[in-house]
């Protein structure tokens, strides 16, 4: 799989200070490709490196989980895909079209293809509007529907997400439970018929029992509507239950990405291992204190460490880790890790470092151009 | 349940055999515009010194209400009946002055949101020394030394520098460590952690729960660990009480609760927990319906509308707790899950 030759592009902008990292080869048939995504914010004179060179892709109907500690850039990545706000650098390619290159008017016409739901469902909904109106609001942006058709469409959507339109259609968000609000938000996102749904911690504020209800709903809708999902979550157990693939983020970068079973069962990155070790196990026979603890905290995104971003907390860190940024290497089919000393041996031909150095370090500054290159 | 002499002597420990904390028949009614809300209904349990009790249940099940009532903070105009005995002393009827030597001192609490327990305009040092100066009567210099010790105890690096910092200058994990340090300031016998790590990353959650466990071993504290996450309580508690709709559905040793629970709600809750070791795509089982409305609660078992085992009699009267095979095991259910699984454990 990894040997498949796929053309992909790298991009730079004048403000890029760090070399772009090589990316795992894009898979054929991808619906969405995120390439070398960079998002920086200016805050009180300093630069926050929220996302520093993130690449991944999403097949139609696929679900990719995005996990990592608070502040590692999960939400920023999700929002940057929707161009909220537009990324500092990189490309977001939907069906062959780079959204970052579209002007505002053309982008507005693509908006219905990408939708997003948020962690706090109550806050995400306009408190003054009734459920039925909230659901079809999105539709109106596309085209005006006659009143009767509107209500019928809203009711169908509400039923689709497991709500009784008779019971909740005329209510306002504060008259619903958190789980019900999240269902309304999902119905609202579905109204415009998206291909990609970005879910930012969709069940984090819900009870376990309600969590399971919403997760089951998302799984059903995904199958029925052939929706591709980007599922942002900090709860690794929740992620395991719903995604096909998972990307582990650390300080604005992807540490490891691959099929969820491969990443969870044979993690290759020391950070993935540490995250998994920290997850509480619902089994009294397991002593949680026996699992090793990750020390320290996420470094400040104002001044990310040189080399490997994880080196300040990594039990395997060596001199090379401070000097050189690890590039993603294949450790299994569609499974890549960015670590000099991974826990799983890299595949022999997975030298994705080749050429990328040239690409990352040797580019003329000031060029906004896109340089295509082939992997061999 | 012999009445013991009310001793307010700090540091006295319960006589042998007497639990450190005994809650019996605790009931809390809160007036609301729709009528009285029964937030807690006839809650009873015991906690021995040095032991850890896990309190679990869905949101709104009364976990916080229970521990806040034990701490003497119940909502305005609420009516509290029943008994909370701590170290042989009845806390519900204690005069305010006497109560001060218990709450915040021998019984301390850590809340979910450190921003509510830390004052944003005071330095960490000021907040830590205030507690020990007020409660223990320490002088300024001694209180500062004690604050440094406490920050050190909760593994905060560079404690002296931290004393001069304000809460917003610390990360969420650091802030929660500070609140734990504050809770430990007066060397309590009972520490209550109400979802103290829920808002934190798993990595930081583990650091803090390991820290609390270490301190507990070292100082012989009793601990109540409140969590909606069964994973958090599984490996860190001796006993568990499952709350549902303000009542104790089941209580048992942690081992029995996981392997031999009898209450259908315990079973449903366990099945809803997302597990790391579950194969991808196998979603956790859902509990249909929603938690009960505590204002217009019909008679009978509060879980009946959602319970797969419910029968007609479940709707008539609240099921009384029944003893399980294990001496500490009790469950409030008329049609419990068969014991076969429990006995084969
Ligand atoms: N508008 C902004 N201005 C400045 N900094 C920002 C902004 N938005 C995010 N950041 C910073 O960017 C980094 C990544 O934030 P992001 O919200 O993406 O994290 P996250 O992984 O979603 O975390 P969480 O799990 O807490 O939601 C953080 O350091 C955050 O403080
Ligand atoms: N101040 C209050 N006034 C009225 N009802 C309250 C108040 N505080 C809590 N409740 C109600 O008491 C019940 C138990 O709440 P709580 O103890 O906070 O649950 P938990 O901690 O298990 O999520 C809920 O129904 C809640 O709505
Ligand atoms: S590159 Fe080095 S510091 Fe980074 S994760 Fe790998 S071993 Fe650890
Ligand atoms: S008493 Fe009846 S309704 Fe309640 S849990 Fe038992 S079987 Fe279910
Ligand atoms: Mg976020
Ligand atoms: Mg609570």
Short mmCIF file of N, CA and C in Angstrom, two decimals, chain B residues 179-324:
data_model
loop_
_atom_site.label_atom_id
_atom_site.label_comp_id
_atom_site.label_asym_id
_atom_site.label_seq_id
_atom_site.Cartn_x
_atom_site.Cartn_y
_atom_site.Cartn_z
N UNK B 179 -5.66 22.80 44.58
CA UNK B 179 -6.87 22.61 45.39
C UNK B 179 -6.72 21.36 46.27
N UNK B 180 -6.01 20.37 45.78
CA UNK B 180 -5.77 19.19 46.62
C UNK B 180 -4.87 19.59 47.79
N UNK B 181 -3.86 20.39 47.50
CA UNK B 181 -2.98 20.87 48.58
C UNK B 181 -3.80 21.62 49.63
N UNK B 182 -4.74 22.45 49.17
CA UNK B 182 -5.56 23.20 50.11
C UNK B 182 -6.42 22.27 50.95
N UNK B 183 -6.97 21.24 50.28
CA UNK B 183 -7.81 20.29 51.00
C UNK B 183 -7.00 19.54 52.06
N UNK B 184 -5.72 19.33 51.78
CA UNK B 184 -4.88 18.56 52.71
C UNK B 184 -4.27 19.43 53.80
N UNK B 185 -4.48 20.75 53.68
CA UNK B 185 -3.78 21.70 54.55
C UNK B 185 -3.97 21.37 56.03
N UNK B 186 -5.15 20.96 56.42
CA UNK B 186 -5.42 20.71 57.84
C UNK B 186 -5.39 19.22 58.18
N UNK B 187 -4.75 18.44 57.33
CA UNK B 187 -4.57 17.02 57.63
C UNK B 187 -5.90 16.30 57.90
N UNK B 188 -6.79 16.29 56.93
CA UNK B 188 -8.12 15.71 57.17
C UNK B 188 -8.07 14.19 57.34
N UNK B 189 -9.14 13.64 57.93
CA UNK B 189 -9.27 12.18 58.04
C UNK B 189 -10.06 11.63 56.87
N UNK B 190 -10.85 12.52 56.26
CA UNK B 190 -11.67 12.09 55.12
C UNK B 190 -11.52 13.11 54.00
N UNK B 191 -11.15 12.62 52.84
CA UNK B 191 -11.05 13.49 51.66
C UNK B 191 -12.12 13.07 50.67
N UNK B 192 -12.87 14.06 50.18
CA UNK B 192 -13.90 13.78 49.19
C UNK B 192 -13.49 14.43 47.89
N UNK B 193 -13.39 13.63 46.83
CA UNK B 193 -13.03 14.17 45.52
C UNK B 193 -14.25 14.03 44.62
N UNK B 194 -14.92 15.16 44.34
CA UNK B 194 -16.13 15.13 43.51
C UNK B 194 -15.75 15.40 42.06
N UNK B 195 -15.64 14.36 41.27
CA UNK B 195 -15.24 14.49 39.85
C UNK B 195 -13.99 15.35 39.73
N UNK B 196 -13.06 15.14 40.65
CA UNK B 196 -11.90 16.04 40.73
C UNK B 196 -11.02 15.98 39.50
N UNK B 197 -11.10 14.91 38.73
CA UNK B 197 -10.22 14.80 37.56
C UNK B 197 -11.00 14.72 36.26
N UNK B 198 -12.31 14.91 36.33
CA UNK B 198 -13.15 14.73 35.14
C UNK B 198 -12.77 15.68 34.01
N UNK B 199 -12.39 16.91 34.37
CA UNK B 199 -12.12 17.90 33.33
C UNK B 199 -10.69 17.81 32.80
N UNK B 200 -9.90 16.87 33.32
CA UNK B 200 -8.48 16.83 32.95
C UNK B 200 -8.20 15.76 31.91
N UNK B 201 -7.05 15.89 31.24
CA UNK B 201 -6.62 14.86 30.31
C UNK B 201 -6.33 13.56 31.04
N UNK B 202 -6.46 12.43 30.34
CA UNK B 202 -6.19 11.14 31.00
C UNK B 202 -4.81 11.08 31.62
N UNK B 203 -3.83 11.67 30.95
CA UNK B 203 -2.47 11.61 31.47
C UNK B 203 -2.37 12.36 32.80
N UNK B 204 -3.00 13.54 32.85
CA UNK B 204 -2.96 14.34 34.07
C UNK B 204 -3.89 13.70 35.13
N UNK B 205 -5.00 13.16 34.66
CA UNK B 205 -5.91 12.47 35.58
C UNK B 205 -5.18 11.35 36.30
N UNK B 206 -4.40 10.59 35.55
CA UNK B 206 -3.66 9.49 36.17
C UNK B 206 -2.65 10.01 37.18
N UNK B 207 -1.92 11.07 36.79
CA UNK B 207 -0.95 11.65 37.72
C UNK B 207 -1.64 12.03 39.03
N UNK B 208 -2.80 12.68 38.93
CA UNK B 208 -3.46 13.20 40.12
C UNK B 208 -4.09 12.09 40.94
N UNK B 209 -4.69 11.11 40.29
CA UNK B 209 -5.28 10.00 41.05
C UNK B 209 -4.19 9.17 41.72
N UNK B 210 -3.06 8.98 41.04
CA UNK B 210 -1.93 8.27 41.66
C UNK B 210 -1.42 9.06 42.86
N UNK B 211 -1.38 10.38 42.69
CA UNK B 211 -0.92 11.25 43.77
C UNK B 211 -1.83 11.11 44.99
N UNK B 212 -3.14 11.17 44.76
CA UNK B 212 -4.08 11.05 45.86
C UNK B 212 -3.93 9.68 46.54
N UNK B 213 -3.77 8.64 45.73
CA UNK B 213 -3.63 7.29 46.30
C UNK B 213 -2.38 7.20 47.18
N UNK B 214 -1.29 7.82 46.71
CA UNK B 214 -0.05 7.81 47.49
C UNK B 214 -0.23 8.54 48.81
N UNK B 215 -0.85 9.72 48.75
CA UNK B 215 -1.06 10.50 49.96
C UNK B 215 -1.98 9.74 50.92
N UNK B 216 -2.97 9.08 50.35
CA UNK B 216 -3.90 8.31 51.18
C UNK B 216 -3.16 7.21 51.94
N UNK B 217 -2.30 6.50 51.25
CA UNK B 217 -1.54 5.42 51.91
C UNK B 217 -0.66 5.98 53.00
N UNK B 218 0.01 7.09 52.68
CA UNK B 218 0.96 7.68 53.60
C UNK B 218 0.29 8.22 54.85
N UNK B 219 -0.88 8.84 54.68
CA UNK B 219 -1.52 9.51 55.80
C UNK B 219 -2.71 8.75 56.36
N UNK B 220 -3.08 7.65 55.75
CA UNK B 220 -4.20 6.87 56.25
C UNK B 220 -5.53 7.57 56.16
N UNK B 221 -5.74 8.32 55.10
CA UNK B 221 -7.01 9.00 54.90
C UNK B 221 -8.10 8.03 54.47
N UNK B 222 -9.35 8.38 54.76
CA UNK B 222 -10.46 7.73 54.08
C UNK B 222 -10.80 8.61 52.88
N UNK B 223 -11.28 7.98 51.81
CA UNK B 223 -11.49 8.73 50.58
C UNK B 223 -12.84 8.38 49.97
N UNK B 224 -13.56 9.41 49.53
CA UNK B 224 -14.75 9.17 48.71
C UNK B 224 -14.44 9.71 47.32
N UNK B 225 -14.46 8.80 46.36
CA UNK B 225 -14.12 9.16 44.99
C UNK B 225 -15.41 9.20 44.18
N UNK B 226 -15.85 10.41 43.84
CA UNK B 226 -17.08 10.55 43.07
C UNK B 226 -16.72 10.61 41.60
N UNK B 227 -17.34 9.76 40.79
CA UNK B 227 -17.04 9.81 39.37
C UNK B 227 -18.18 9.21 38.57
N UNK B 228 -18.41 9.75 37.39
CA UNK B 228 -19.39 9.11 36.52
C UNK B 228 -18.70 8.03 35.71
N UNK B 229 -17.36 7.91 35.87
CA UNK B 229 -16.57 7.00 35.06
C UNK B 229 -16.23 5.75 35.87
N UNK B 230 -16.84 4.63 35.51
CA UNK B 230 -16.58 3.39 36.24
C UNK B 230 -15.13 2.95 36.10
N UNK B 231 -14.48 3.36 35.03
CA UNK B 231 -13.08 3.03 34.85
C UNK B 231 -12.23 3.68 35.94
N UNK B 232 -12.57 4.91 36.30
CA UNK B 232 -11.79 5.63 37.31
C UNK B 232 -11.90 4.95 38.68
N UNK B 233 -13.10 4.47 39.02
CA UNK B 233 -13.27 3.90 40.36
C UNK B 233 -12.86 2.42 40.42
N UNK B 234 -12.84 1.74 39.27
CA UNK B 234 -12.62 0.29 39.28
C UNK B 234 -11.37 -0.13 40.05
N UNK B 235 -10.23 0.47 39.70
CA UNK B 235 -8.98 0.02 40.30
C UNK B 235 -8.58 0.83 41.52
N UNK B 236 -9.41 1.76 41.96
CA UNK B 236 -8.97 2.69 43.00
C UNK B 236 -9.88 2.74 44.21
N UNK B 237 -10.87 1.84 44.29
CA UNK B 237 -11.79 1.89 45.43
C UNK B 237 -11.92 0.51 46.06
N UNK B 238 -12.33 0.49 47.36
CA UNK B 238 -12.62 -0.78 48.03
C UNK B 238 -14.08 -1.14 47.82
N UNK B 239 -14.94 -0.12 47.91
CA UNK B 239 -16.38 -0.34 47.77
C UNK B 239 -16.96 0.68 46.80
N UNK B 240 -18.13 0.35 46.29
CA UNK B 240 -18.80 1.28 45.37
C UNK B 240 -20.27 1.37 45.74
N UNK B 241 -20.80 2.59 45.69
CA UNK B 241 -22.25 2.77 45.81
C UNK B 241 -22.73 3.33 44.48
N UNK B 242 -23.75 2.69 43.91
CA UNK B 242 -24.34 3.15 42.64
C UNK B 242 -25.59 3.94 42.98
N UNK B 243 -25.62 5.21 42.58
CA UNK B 243 -26.80 6.03 42.84
C UNK B 243 -27.66 6.11 41.59
N UNK B 244 -28.96 6.09 41.80
CA UNK B 244 -29.88 6.32 40.69
C UNK B 244 -31.06 7.12 41.22
N UNK B 245 -31.33 8.26 40.62
CA UNK B 245 -32.47 9.08 41.02
C UNK B 245 -32.48 9.40 42.50
N UNK B 246 -31.31 9.66 43.08
CA UNK B 246 -31.24 10.06 44.48
C UNK B 246 -31.29 8.90 45.47
N UNK B 247 -31.35 7.67 44.95
CA UNK B 247 -31.35 6.51 45.85
C UNK B 247 -30.13 5.65 45.58
N UNK B 248 -29.75 4.84 46.60
CA UNK B 248 -28.68 3.89 46.37
C UNK B 248 -29.29 2.66 45.70
N UNK B 249 -28.92 2.42 44.46
CA UNK B 249 -29.45 1.25 43.75
C UNK B 249 -28.75 -0.01 44.26
N UNK B 250 -27.42 0.10 44.40
CA UNK B 250 -26.65 -1.06 44.83
C UNK B 250 -25.37 -0.59 45.49
N UNK B 251 -24.98 -1.33 46.55
CA UNK B 251 -23.65 -1.07 47.07
C UNK B 251 -22.99 -2.39 47.39
N UNK B 252 -21.69 -2.43 47.13
CA UNK B 252 -20.97 -3.69 47.26
C UNK B 252 -19.49 -3.40 47.24
N UNK B 253 -18.70 -4.43 47.57
CA UNK B 253 -17.27 -4.27 47.37
C UNK B 253 -17.06 -4.09 45.86
N UNK B 254 -15.99 -3.41 45.50
CA UNK B 254 -15.77 -3.11 44.09
C UNK B 254 -15.73 -4.40 43.25
N UNK B 255 -15.10 -5.41 43.81
CA UNK B 255 -14.99 -6.68 43.09
C UNK B 255 -16.39 -7.27 42.82
N UNK B 256 -17.23 -7.28 43.86
CA UNK B 256 -18.57 -7.84 43.71
C UNK B 256 -19.40 -6.98 42.76
N UNK B 257 -19.23 -5.67 42.85
CA UNK B 257 -20.05 -4.82 41.99
C UNK B 257 -19.77 -5.10 40.52
N UNK B 258 -18.51 -5.30 40.19
CA UNK B 258 -18.19 -5.57 38.79
C UNK B 258 -18.54 -6.99 38.38
N UNK B 259 -18.27 -7.95 39.27
CA UNK B 259 -18.43 -9.35 38.85
C UNK B 259 -19.77 -9.95 39.25
N UNK B 260 -20.38 -9.41 40.30
CA UNK B 260 -21.60 -10.06 40.78
C UNK B 260 -22.71 -9.10 41.13
N UNK B 261 -22.85 -8.01 40.36
CA UNK B 261 -23.90 -7.05 40.65
C UNK B 261 -25.26 -7.71 40.44
N UNK B 262 -26.25 -7.23 41.18
CA UNK B 262 -27.59 -7.81 41.06
C UNK B 262 -28.59 -6.80 40.49
N UNK B 263 -28.25 -5.52 40.53
CA UNK B 263 -29.20 -4.49 40.10
C UNK B 263 -29.12 -4.25 38.59
N UNK B 264 -30.26 -4.26 37.90
CA UNK B 264 -30.23 -4.03 36.44
C UNK B 264 -29.60 -2.69 36.06
N UNK B 265 -29.70 -1.69 36.93
CA UNK B 265 -29.08 -0.41 36.57
C UNK B 265 -27.55 -0.52 36.61
N UNK B 266 -27.03 -1.23 37.60
CA UNK B 266 -25.57 -1.42 37.65
C UNK B 266 -25.11 -2.10 36.37
N UNK B 267 -25.87 -3.10 35.96
CA UNK B 267 -25.50 -3.83 34.76
C UNK B 267 -25.51 -2.91 33.53
N UNK B 268 -26.58 -2.10 33.42
CA UNK B 268 -26.70 -1.21 32.27
C UNK B 268 -25.56 -0.19 32.25
N UNK B 269 -25.23 0.31 33.42
CA UNK B 269 -24.16 1.31 33.53
C UNK B 269 -22.82 0.71 33.10
N UNK B 270 -22.57 -0.51 33.55
CA UNK B 270 -21.32 -1.19 33.18
C UNK B 270 -21.25 -1.45 31.68
N UNK B 271 -22.39 -1.79 31.10
CA UNK B 271 -22.40 -2.11 29.67
C UNK B 271 -22.25 -0.86 28.81
N UNK B 272 -22.55 0.31 29.38
CA UNK B 272 -22.48 1.55 28.61
C UNK B 272 -21.08 2.14 28.60
N UNK B 273 -20.18 1.61 29.43
CA UNK B 273 -18.83 2.17 29.52
C UNK B 273 -18.04 1.85 28.26
N UNK B 274 -17.55 2.87 27.55
CA UNK B 274 -16.70 2.57 26.40
C UNK B 274 -15.38 1.97 26.89
N UNK B 275 -14.95 0.91 26.27
CA UNK B 275 -13.74 0.23 26.73
C UNK B 275 -12.67 0.27 25.66
N UNK B 276 -11.46 0.44 26.13
CA UNK B 276 -10.31 0.48 25.23
C UNK B 276 -10.09 -0.86 24.56
N UNK B 277 -10.43 -1.95 25.27
CA UNK B 277 -10.11 -3.28 24.74
C UNK B 277 -11.25 -3.86 23.91
N UNK B 278 -12.27 -3.04 23.67
CA UNK B 278 -13.37 -3.55 22.87
C UNK B 278 -13.00 -3.42 21.40
N UNK B 279 -13.32 -4.41 20.59
CA UNK B 279 -12.94 -4.29 19.17
C UNK B 279 -13.58 -3.07 18.53
N UNK B 280 -12.88 -2.48 17.58
CA UNK B 280 -13.37 -1.28 16.92
C UNK B 280 -14.74 -1.55 16.34
N UNK B 281 -15.60 -0.56 16.37
CA UNK B 281 -16.91 -0.69 15.75
C UNK B 281 -17.96 -1.26 16.68
N UNK B 282 -17.55 -1.93 17.76
CA UNK B 282 -18.54 -2.46 18.70
C UNK B 282 -18.88 -1.37 19.70
N UNK B 283 -19.93 -0.62 19.39
CA UNK B 283 -20.31 0.52 20.22
C UNK B 283 -20.82 0.03 21.57
N UNK B 284 -20.57 0.82 22.64
CA UNK B 284 -21.10 0.46 23.95
C UNK B 284 -22.62 0.38 23.91
N UNK B 285 -23.17 -0.45 24.76
CA UNK B 285 -24.63 -0.59 24.77
C UNK B 285 -25.27 0.64 25.42
N UNK B 286 -26.41 1.02 24.90
CA UNK B 286 -27.06 2.22 25.43
C UNK B 286 -28.08 1.85 26.49
N UNK B 287 -28.37 2.82 27.35
CA UNK B 287 -29.48 2.68 28.28
C UNK B 287 -30.60 3.52 27.69
N UNK B 288 -31.69 2.91 27.26
CA UNK B 288 -32.74 3.71 26.64
C UNK B 288 -33.35 4.67 27.66
N UNK B 289 -33.99 5.73 27.16
CA UNK B 289 -34.68 6.66 28.05
C UNK B 289 -33.75 7.60 28.77
N UNK B 290 -34.32 8.35 29.71
CA UNK B 290 -33.55 9.36 30.42
C UNK B 290 -33.75 9.18 31.92
N UNK B 291 -32.82 9.76 32.72
CA UNK B 291 -32.97 9.67 34.18
C UNK B 291 -34.30 10.28 34.63
N UNK B 292 -34.79 9.87 35.80
CA UNK B 292 -36.13 10.28 36.22
C UNK B 292 -36.21 11.75 36.61
N UNK B 293 -37.41 12.28 36.49
CA UNK B 293 -37.72 13.62 36.98
C UNK B 293 -37.93 13.49 38.49
N UNK B 294 -37.12 14.19 39.26
CA UNK B 294 -37.18 13.99 40.71
C UNK B 294 -38.28 14.81 41.36
N UNK B 295 -38.98 15.64 40.59
CA UNK B 295 -40.09 16.41 41.17
C UNK B 295 -41.37 15.59 41.14
N UNK B 296 -41.68 15.04 39.98
CA UNK B 296 -42.94 14.31 39.85
C UNK B 296 -42.68 12.81 39.78
N UNK B 297 -41.76 12.34 40.61
CA UNK B 297 -41.40 10.92 40.56
C UNK B 297 -42.59 10.07 40.98
N UNK B 298 -42.99 9.14 40.11
CA UNK B 298 -44.09 8.24 40.48
C UNK B 298 -43.62 7.28 41.59
N UNK B 299 -44.56 6.63 42.29
CA UNK B 299 -44.12 5.67 43.29
C UNK B 299 -43.42 4.51 42.59
N UNK B 300 -42.77 3.69 43.35
CA UNK B 300 -42.14 2.52 42.77
C UNK B 300 -40.66 2.73 42.50
N UNK B 301 -40.08 1.76 41.83
CA UNK B 301 -38.65 1.81 41.54
C UNK B 301 -38.39 2.91 40.52
N UNK B 302 -37.41 3.74 40.78
CA UNK B 302 -37.17 4.87 39.87
C UNK B 302 -36.57 4.44 38.54
N UNK B 303 -36.06 3.24 38.50
CA UNK B 303 -35.46 2.77 37.24
C UNK B 303 -36.50 2.07 36.36
N UNK B 304 -37.69 1.85 36.91
CA UNK B 304 -38.69 1.04 36.21
C UNK B 304 -38.94 1.44 34.75
N UNK B 305 -39.08 2.75 34.43
CA UNK B 305 -39.36 3.11 33.03
C UNK B 305 -38.26 2.70 32.06
N UNK B 306 -37.06 2.46 32.55
CA UNK B 306 -35.94 2.13 31.65
C UNK B 306 -35.47 0.68 31.84
N UNK B 307 -36.09 -0.02 32.77
CA UNK B 307 -35.51 -1.31 33.19
C UNK B 307 -36.01 -2.47 32.33
N UNK B 308 -35.09 -3.26 31.79
CA UNK B 308 -35.50 -4.40 30.97
C UNK B 308 -36.17 -5.52 31.80
N UNK B 309 -35.96 -5.53 33.12
CA UNK B 309 -36.53 -6.59 33.96
C UNK B 309 -37.80 -6.16 34.68
N UNK B 310 -38.27 -4.91 34.41
CA UNK B 310 -39.39 -4.38 35.20
C UNK B 310 -40.65 -5.22 35.04
N UNK B 311 -41.36 -5.38 36.13
CA UNK B 311 -42.68 -6.03 36.11
C UNK B 311 -43.66 -5.12 36.84
N UNK B 312 -44.91 -5.52 36.88
CA UNK B 312 -45.94 -4.65 37.45
C UNK B 312 -45.61 -4.16 38.85
N UNK B 313 -45.14 -5.09 39.69
CA UNK B 313 -44.91 -4.71 41.09
C UNK B 313 -43.83 -3.63 41.24
N UNK B 314 -42.96 -3.49 40.25
CA UNK B 314 -41.90 -2.48 40.34
C UNK B 314 -42.47 -1.06 40.38
N UNK B 315 -43.68 -0.90 39.86
CA UNK B 315 -44.27 0.44 39.79
C UNK B 315 -45.03 0.81 41.06
N UNK B 316 -45.15 -0.13 42.01
CA UNK B 316 -45.99 0.13 43.18
C UNK B 316 -45.26 0.84 44.31
N UNK B 317 -44.18 0.27 44.79
CA UNK B 317 -43.47 0.89 45.91
C UNK B 317 -41.97 0.79 45.70
N UNK B 318 -41.24 1.72 46.30
CA UNK B 318 -39.79 1.70 46.17
C UNK B 318 -39.25 0.40 46.77
N UNK B 319 -38.46 -0.36 46.01
CA UNK B 319 -37.92 -1.60 46.56
C UNK B 319 -36.94 -1.31 47.70
N UNK B 320 -37.09 -2.04 48.81
CA UNK B 320 -36.17 -1.87 49.94
C UNK B 320 -34.86 -2.59 49.64
N UNK B 321 -33.76 -2.11 50.22
CA UNK B 321 -32.48 -2.79 49.98
C UNK B 321 -32.51 -4.23 50.49
N UNK B 322 -31.98 -5.15 49.69
CA UNK B 322 -31.88 -6.55 50.11
C UNK B 322 -30.42 -6.91 50.25
N UNK B 323 -30.10 -7.79 51.19
CA UNK B 323 -28.70 -8.19 51.35
C UNK B 323 -28.26 -9.15 50.25
N UNK B 324 -27.04 -9.01 49.78
CA UNK B 324 -26.47 -9.94 48.83
C UNK B 324 -25.72 -11.04 49.57
#
